[in-house]
Coordinates of C-alpha atoms in Angstrom, one line a residue:
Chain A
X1 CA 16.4 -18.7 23.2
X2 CA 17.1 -15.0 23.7
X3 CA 14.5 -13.1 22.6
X4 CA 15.2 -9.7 24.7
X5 CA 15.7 -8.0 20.8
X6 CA 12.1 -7.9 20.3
X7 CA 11.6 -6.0 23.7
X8 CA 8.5 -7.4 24.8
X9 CA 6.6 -5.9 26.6
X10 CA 3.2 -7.0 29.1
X11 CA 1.0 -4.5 26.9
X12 CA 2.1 -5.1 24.2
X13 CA 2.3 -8.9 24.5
X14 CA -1.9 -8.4 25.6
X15 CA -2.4 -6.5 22.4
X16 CA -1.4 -9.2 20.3
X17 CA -2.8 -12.5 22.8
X18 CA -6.4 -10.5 22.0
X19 CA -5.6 -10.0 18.2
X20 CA -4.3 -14.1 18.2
X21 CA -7.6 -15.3 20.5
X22 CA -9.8 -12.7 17.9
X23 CA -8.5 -15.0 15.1
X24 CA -8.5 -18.1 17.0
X25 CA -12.3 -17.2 18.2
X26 CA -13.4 -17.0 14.3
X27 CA -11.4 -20.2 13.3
X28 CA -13.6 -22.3 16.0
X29 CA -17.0 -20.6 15.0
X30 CA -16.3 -21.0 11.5
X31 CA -15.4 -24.6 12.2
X32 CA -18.6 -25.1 13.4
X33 CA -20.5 -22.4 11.0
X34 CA -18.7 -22.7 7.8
X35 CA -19.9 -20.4 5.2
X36 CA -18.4 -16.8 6.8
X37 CA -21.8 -15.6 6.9
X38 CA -21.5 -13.5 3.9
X39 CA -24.0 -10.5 3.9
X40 CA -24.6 -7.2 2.1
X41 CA -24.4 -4.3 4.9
X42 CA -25.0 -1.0 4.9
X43 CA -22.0 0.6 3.5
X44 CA -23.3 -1.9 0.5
X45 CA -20.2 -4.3 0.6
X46 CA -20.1 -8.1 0.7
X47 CA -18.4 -8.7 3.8
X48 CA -18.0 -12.6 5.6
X49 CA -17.1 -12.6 9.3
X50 CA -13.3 -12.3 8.9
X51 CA -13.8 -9.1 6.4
X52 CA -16.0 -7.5 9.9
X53 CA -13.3 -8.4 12.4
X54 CA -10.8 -6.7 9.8
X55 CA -12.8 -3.4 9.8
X56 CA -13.3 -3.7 13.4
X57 CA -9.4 -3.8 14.2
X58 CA -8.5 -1.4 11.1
X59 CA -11.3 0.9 12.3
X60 CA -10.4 0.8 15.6
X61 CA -7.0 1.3 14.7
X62 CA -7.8 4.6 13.6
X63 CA -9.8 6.1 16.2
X64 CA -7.1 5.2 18.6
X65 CA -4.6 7.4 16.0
X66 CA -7.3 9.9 15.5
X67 CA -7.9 10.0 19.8
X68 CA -3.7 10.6 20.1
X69 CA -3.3 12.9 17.3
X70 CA -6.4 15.4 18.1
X71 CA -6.9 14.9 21.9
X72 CA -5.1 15.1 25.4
X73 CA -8.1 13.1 27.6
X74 CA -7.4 9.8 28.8
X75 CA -7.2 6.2 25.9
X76 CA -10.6 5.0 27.8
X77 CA -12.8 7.2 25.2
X78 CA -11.2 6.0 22.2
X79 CA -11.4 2.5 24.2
X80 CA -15.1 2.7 24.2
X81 CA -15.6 4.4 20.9
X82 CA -14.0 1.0 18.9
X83 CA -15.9 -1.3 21.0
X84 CA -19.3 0.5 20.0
X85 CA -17.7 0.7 16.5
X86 CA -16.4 -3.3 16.3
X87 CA -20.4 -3.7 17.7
X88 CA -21.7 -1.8 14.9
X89 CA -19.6 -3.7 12.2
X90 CA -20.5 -6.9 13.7
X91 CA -23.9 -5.9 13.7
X92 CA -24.8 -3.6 10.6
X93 CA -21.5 -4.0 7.4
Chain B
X1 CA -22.9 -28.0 -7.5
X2 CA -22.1 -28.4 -3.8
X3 CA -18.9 -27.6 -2.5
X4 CA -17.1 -29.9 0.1
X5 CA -16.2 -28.7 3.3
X6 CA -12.9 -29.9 4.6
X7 CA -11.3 -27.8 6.8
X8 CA -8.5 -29.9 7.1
X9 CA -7.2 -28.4 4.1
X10 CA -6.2 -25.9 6.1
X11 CA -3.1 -27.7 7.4
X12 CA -1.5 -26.9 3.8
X13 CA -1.7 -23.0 4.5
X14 CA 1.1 -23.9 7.7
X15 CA 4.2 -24.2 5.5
X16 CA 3.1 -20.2 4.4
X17 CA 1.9 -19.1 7.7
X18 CA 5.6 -20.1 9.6
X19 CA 7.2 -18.4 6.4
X20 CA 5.0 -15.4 7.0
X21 CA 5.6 -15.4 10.6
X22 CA 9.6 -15.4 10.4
X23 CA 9.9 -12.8 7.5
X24 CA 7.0 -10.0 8.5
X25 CA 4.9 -11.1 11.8
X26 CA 7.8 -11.6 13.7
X27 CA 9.5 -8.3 12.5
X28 CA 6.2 -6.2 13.1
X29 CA 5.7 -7.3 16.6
X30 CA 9.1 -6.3 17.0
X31 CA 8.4 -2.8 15.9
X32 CA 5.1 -2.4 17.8
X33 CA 7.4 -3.5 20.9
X34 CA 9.7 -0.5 20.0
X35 CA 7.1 1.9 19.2
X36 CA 5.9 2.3 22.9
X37 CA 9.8 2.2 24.0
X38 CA 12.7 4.5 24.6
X39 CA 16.1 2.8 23.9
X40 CA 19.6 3.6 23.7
X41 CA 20.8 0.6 22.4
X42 CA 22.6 -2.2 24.0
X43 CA 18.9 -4.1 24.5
X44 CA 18.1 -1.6 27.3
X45 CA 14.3 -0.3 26.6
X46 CA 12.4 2.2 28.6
X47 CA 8.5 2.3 28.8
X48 CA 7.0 5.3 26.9
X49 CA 3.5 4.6 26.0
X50 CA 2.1 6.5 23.6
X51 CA 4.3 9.2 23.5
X52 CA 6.0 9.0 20.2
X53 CA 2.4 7.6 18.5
X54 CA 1.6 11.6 20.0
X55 CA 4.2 13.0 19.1
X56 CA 4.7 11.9 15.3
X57 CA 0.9 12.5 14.8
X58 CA 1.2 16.2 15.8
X59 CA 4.6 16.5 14.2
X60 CA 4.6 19.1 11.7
X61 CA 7.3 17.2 9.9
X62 CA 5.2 13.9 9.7
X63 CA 2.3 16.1 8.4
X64 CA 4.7 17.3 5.3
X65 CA 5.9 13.8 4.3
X66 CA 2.6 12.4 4.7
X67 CA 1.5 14.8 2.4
X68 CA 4.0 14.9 -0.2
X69 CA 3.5 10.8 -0.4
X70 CA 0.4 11.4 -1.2
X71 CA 1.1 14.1 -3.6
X72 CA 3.5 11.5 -5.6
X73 CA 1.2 8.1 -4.9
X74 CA -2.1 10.0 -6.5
X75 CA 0.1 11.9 -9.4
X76 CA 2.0 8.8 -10.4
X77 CA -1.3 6.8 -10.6
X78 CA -3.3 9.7 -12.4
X79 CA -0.6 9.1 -15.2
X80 CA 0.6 5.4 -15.4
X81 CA -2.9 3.7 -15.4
X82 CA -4.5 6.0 -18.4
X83 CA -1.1 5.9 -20.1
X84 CA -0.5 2.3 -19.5
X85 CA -4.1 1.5 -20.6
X86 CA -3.8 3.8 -24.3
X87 CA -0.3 2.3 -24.6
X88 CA -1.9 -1.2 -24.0
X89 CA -4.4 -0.6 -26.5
X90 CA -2.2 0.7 -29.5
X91 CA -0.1 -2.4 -29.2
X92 CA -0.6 -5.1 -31.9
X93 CA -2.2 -8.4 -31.1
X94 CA -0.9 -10.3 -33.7
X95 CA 2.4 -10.7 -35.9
X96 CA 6.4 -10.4 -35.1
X97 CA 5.8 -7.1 -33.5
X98 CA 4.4 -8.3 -30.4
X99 CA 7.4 -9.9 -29.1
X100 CA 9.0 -6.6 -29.9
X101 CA 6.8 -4.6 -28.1
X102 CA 6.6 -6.9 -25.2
X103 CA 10.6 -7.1 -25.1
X104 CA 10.5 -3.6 -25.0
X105 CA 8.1 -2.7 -22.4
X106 CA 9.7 -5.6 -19.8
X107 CA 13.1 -3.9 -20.2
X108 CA 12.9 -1.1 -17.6
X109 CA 11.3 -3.5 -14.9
X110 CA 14.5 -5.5 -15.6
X111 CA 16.2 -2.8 -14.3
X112 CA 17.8 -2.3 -10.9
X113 CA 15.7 0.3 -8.8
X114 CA 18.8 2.0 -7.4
X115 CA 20.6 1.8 -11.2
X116 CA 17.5 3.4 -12.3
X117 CA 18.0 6.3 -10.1
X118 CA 21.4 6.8 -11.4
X119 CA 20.8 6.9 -14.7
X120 CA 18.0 9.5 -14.3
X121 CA 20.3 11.4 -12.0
X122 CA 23.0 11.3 -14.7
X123 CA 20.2 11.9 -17.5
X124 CA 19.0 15.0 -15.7
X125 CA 22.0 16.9 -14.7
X126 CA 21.2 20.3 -15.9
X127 CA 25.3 20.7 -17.4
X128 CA 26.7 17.2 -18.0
X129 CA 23.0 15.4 -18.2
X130 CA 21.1 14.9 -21.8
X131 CA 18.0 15.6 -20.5
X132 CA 19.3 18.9 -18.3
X133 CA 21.7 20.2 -20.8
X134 CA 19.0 20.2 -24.1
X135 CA 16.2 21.8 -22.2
X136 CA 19.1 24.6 -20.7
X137 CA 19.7 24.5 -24.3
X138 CA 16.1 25.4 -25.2
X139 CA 16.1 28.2 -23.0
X140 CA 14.2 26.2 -20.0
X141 CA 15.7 27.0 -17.0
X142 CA 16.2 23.7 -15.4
X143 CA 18.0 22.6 -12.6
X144 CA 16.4 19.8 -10.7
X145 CA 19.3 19.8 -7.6
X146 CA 18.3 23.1 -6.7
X147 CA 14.8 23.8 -7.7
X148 CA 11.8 21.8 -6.1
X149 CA 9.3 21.9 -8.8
X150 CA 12.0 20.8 -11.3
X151 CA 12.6 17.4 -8.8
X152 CA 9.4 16.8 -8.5
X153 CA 9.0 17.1 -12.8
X154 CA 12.0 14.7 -12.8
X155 CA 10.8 12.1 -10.1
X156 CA 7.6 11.4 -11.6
X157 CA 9.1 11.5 -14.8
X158 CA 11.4 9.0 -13.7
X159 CA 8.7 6.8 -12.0
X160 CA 6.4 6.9 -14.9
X161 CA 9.1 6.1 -16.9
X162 CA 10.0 2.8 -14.8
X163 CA 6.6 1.8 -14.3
X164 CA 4.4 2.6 -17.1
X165 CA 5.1 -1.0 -18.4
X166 CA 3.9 -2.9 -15.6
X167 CA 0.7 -1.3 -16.3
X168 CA 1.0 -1.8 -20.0
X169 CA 1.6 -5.9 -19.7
X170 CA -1.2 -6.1 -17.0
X171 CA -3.7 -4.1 -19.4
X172 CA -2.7 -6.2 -22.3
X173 CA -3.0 -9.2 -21.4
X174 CA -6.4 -8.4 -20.0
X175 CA -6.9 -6.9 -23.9
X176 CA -5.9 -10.2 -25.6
X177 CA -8.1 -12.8 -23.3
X178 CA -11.3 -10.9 -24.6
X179 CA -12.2 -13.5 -27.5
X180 CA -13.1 -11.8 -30.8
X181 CA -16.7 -13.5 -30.9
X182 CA -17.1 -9.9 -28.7
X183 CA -15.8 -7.7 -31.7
X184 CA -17.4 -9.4 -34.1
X185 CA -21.0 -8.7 -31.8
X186 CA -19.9 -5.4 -31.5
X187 CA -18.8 -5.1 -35.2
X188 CA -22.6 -6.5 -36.1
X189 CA -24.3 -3.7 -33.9
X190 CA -22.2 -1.1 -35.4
X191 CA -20.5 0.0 -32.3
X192 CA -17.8 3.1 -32.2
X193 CA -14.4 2.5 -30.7
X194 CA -15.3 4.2 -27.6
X195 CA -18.5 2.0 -26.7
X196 CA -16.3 -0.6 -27.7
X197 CA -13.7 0.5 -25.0
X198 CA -15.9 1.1 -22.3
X199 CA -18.5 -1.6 -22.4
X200 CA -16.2 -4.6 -24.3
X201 CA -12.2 -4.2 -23.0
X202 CA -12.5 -2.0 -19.8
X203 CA -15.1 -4.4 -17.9
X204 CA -12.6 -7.5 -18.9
X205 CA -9.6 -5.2 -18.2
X206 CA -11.0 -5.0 -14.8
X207 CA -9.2 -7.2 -12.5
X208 CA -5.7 -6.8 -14.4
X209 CA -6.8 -3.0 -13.4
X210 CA -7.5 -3.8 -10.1
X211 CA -4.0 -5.5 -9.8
X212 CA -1.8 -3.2 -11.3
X213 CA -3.5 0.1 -9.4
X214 CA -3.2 -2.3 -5.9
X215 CA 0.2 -3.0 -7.1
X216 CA 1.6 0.6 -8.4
X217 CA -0.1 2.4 -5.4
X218 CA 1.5 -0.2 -2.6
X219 CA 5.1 0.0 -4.1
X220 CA 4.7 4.0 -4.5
X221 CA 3.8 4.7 -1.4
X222 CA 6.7 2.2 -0.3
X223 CA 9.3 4.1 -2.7
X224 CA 12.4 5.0 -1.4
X225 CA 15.6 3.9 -3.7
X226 CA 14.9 5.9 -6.5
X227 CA 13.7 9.4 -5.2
X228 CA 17.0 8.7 -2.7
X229 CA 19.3 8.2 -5.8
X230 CA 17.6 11.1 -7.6
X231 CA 17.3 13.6 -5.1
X232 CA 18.4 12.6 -1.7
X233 CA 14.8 13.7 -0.9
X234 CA 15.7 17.5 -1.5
X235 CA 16.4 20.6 -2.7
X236 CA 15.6 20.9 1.4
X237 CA 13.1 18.6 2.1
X238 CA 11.1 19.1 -1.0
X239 CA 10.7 15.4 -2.5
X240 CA 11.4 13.8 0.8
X241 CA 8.8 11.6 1.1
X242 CA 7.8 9.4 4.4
X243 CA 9.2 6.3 3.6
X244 CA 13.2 8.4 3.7
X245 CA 11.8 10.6 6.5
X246 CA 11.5 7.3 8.1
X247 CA 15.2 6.2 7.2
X248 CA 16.3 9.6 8.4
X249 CA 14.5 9.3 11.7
X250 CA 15.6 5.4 12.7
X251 CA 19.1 5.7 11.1
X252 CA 20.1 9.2 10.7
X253 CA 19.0 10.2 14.6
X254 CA 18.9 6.6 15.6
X255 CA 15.3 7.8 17.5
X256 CA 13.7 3.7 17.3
X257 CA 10.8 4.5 19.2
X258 CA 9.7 7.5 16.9
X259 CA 10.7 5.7 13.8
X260 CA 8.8 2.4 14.9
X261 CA 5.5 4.3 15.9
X262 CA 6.2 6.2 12.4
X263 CA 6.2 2.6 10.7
X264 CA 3.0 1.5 12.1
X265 CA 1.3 5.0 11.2
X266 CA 2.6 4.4 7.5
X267 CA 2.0 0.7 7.5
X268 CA -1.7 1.7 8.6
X269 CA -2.6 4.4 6.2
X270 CA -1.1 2.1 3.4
X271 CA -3.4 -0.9 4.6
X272 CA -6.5 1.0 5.1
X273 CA -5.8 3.1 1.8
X274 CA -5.0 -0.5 -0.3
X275 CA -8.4 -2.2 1.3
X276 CA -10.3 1.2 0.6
X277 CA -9.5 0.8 -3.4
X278 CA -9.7 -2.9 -3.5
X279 CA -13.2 -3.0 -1.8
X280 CA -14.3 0.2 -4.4
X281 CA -13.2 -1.4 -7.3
X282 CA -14.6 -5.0 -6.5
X283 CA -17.5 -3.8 -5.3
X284 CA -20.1 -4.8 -8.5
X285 CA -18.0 -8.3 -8.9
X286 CA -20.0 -10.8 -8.5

């Protein structure tokens, strides 16, 4: 099958093998902790563990837009900044 | 009452999930793969990073559209909703005129989105047009081709006009599920119209609410037939908003990388701005 349409690419192929294994990693733990761990954080919403990775990736999405629309310095700041942010979700909302 | 866990239920979401996959997963990676290439066509792609994510962010142009989408998405829902709620609300409940009413609220969602910009184009023509020629007539001067307040007047016009009665059927039939037992309470404790309204129908209107705001601001902020019919997004640029920037970009200057890092941009704001309202108004669900 021909798929040279989509024009794939090794980076972009990554981006979407982490988003897949993100999704994959919550299926198995909520196969073995069913439930979502629902929980009141502190921006005072209900959120289960899927809702958290959703803010994570949305979130992250944005500082990533927010890092190429504002600044010229090199993707490993934004890089850092969601990684302490998807920490924080996971942790604290 | 305990709930049973089987996870194997899952296995009835797959039909959906291949369905979803071929029609919008599939097609989105596609675009994400464009948006961090050059191409010329013929299937030949050149690696450009994040150039065009840069460059549409900083664009002066992107800035404009983004802003006059906004402009419609929050005008159009600061009218439909309250309007759609108080038309809602003087409907009757009971008797031959309900199928009336409903009939004629359904009628302009039966009607083509493109057809609908027609007719308002026709409708508003300041010479030829009903709507331009009586307020010329009236000493208005109204000409919505080539002045930009006058489009804009006309495209919300137009959009309330087509939309209002989305709103209306969500709102009522959120209105006729409240069970009179609640009237008749409310009746007993001598309540006015207005505590009536905001502590009886608006909490049970609620989730219809939720629904149709989800719903009107999603397929606004996706608009593009209409305004394209009505004003071919001018005079200038005046009502062009992103989602015809976009079409001008991909198909007028055949740029795919721009227009496919332009798409995620849009497709973000309009996820991030749909959870944002969802998550406000459900907030005190239980």
């Amino acid at each position: 099958m021909d798929l040279s349409w989509m024009a794939w690419t090794w980076p972009t192929a990554a981006f979407f093998a982490f988003i897949a294994l993100s999704i994959m990693t919550l299926g198995i733990w909520e196969y073995f902790s069913p439930g979502g761990n629902p929980r009141d954080g502190i921006f005072l919403i209900n959120t289960t563990r899927g809702d958290r990775l959703f803010i994570s990736l949305l979130g992250s999405a944005f500082i990533f837009l927010g890092w190429l629309g504002l600044m010229n310095a090199e993707l490993y700041w934004p890089l850092i900044i969601a990684i302490f942010w998807s920490v924080f979700v996971f942790r604290y909302v | 009452m305990n709930k049973t866990v089987n996870q194997k239920a899952w296995f009835l979401v797959l039909p959906v999930l291949l369905l979803v996959a071929f029609n919008a997963i599939i097609p989105l990676m596609t675009v994400v793969n464009y948006s961090v290439q050059e191409t010329f066509g013929d299937n030949n792609f050149f690696w450009a990073g994040v150039l065009w994510f840069e460059e549409i962010l900083r664009s002066e142009r992107f800035h404009a559209s983004l802003g006059r989408q906004l402009f419609f998405t929050f005008s159009i829902l600061a009218i439909e909703i309250p309007l759609g709620v108080i038309i809602a609300l003087a409907m009757p409940r009971k008797g031959v005129w309900v199928s009336v009413c409903l009939v004629l609220m359904a009628m302009p969602l039966l009607i083509p989105w493109n057809v609908v910009g027609a007719m308002w184009n026709i409708f508003a023509l300041p010479d030829i047009g009903l709507l331009g020629n009586m307020l010329n007539g009236m000493g208005i001067d109204y000409n919505f081709t080539r002045q930009p307040v006058a489009a804009w007047a006309t495209l919300l016009a137009m959009d309330v006009w087509h939309w209002t009665s989305l709103v209306v059927l969500l709102a009522y039939a959120g209105l006729v599920s409240i069970p009179d037992a609640y009237y008749q309470a409310a009746k007993i404790d001598g309540a006015s119209s207005w505590a009536i309204f905001r502590y009886i129908q608006l909490p049970k209107m609620k989730r219809v609410l939720t629904i149709a705001i989800l719903l009107r601001f999603m397929d606004s902020f996706n608009i593009y037939t209409e305004p394209f019919v009505l004003t071919g997004g001018g005079p200038g640029n005046s009502t062009t908003l992103l989602s015809i920037d976009l079409v001008k970009i991909a198909l007028g200057q055949f740029d795919l990388g721009p227009a496919a890092a332009m798409s995620l941009i849009y497709f973000l704001v309009i996820l991030l701005l749909s959870w944002v309202f969802y998550t406000l108004m459900m907030r005190n669900e239980e």
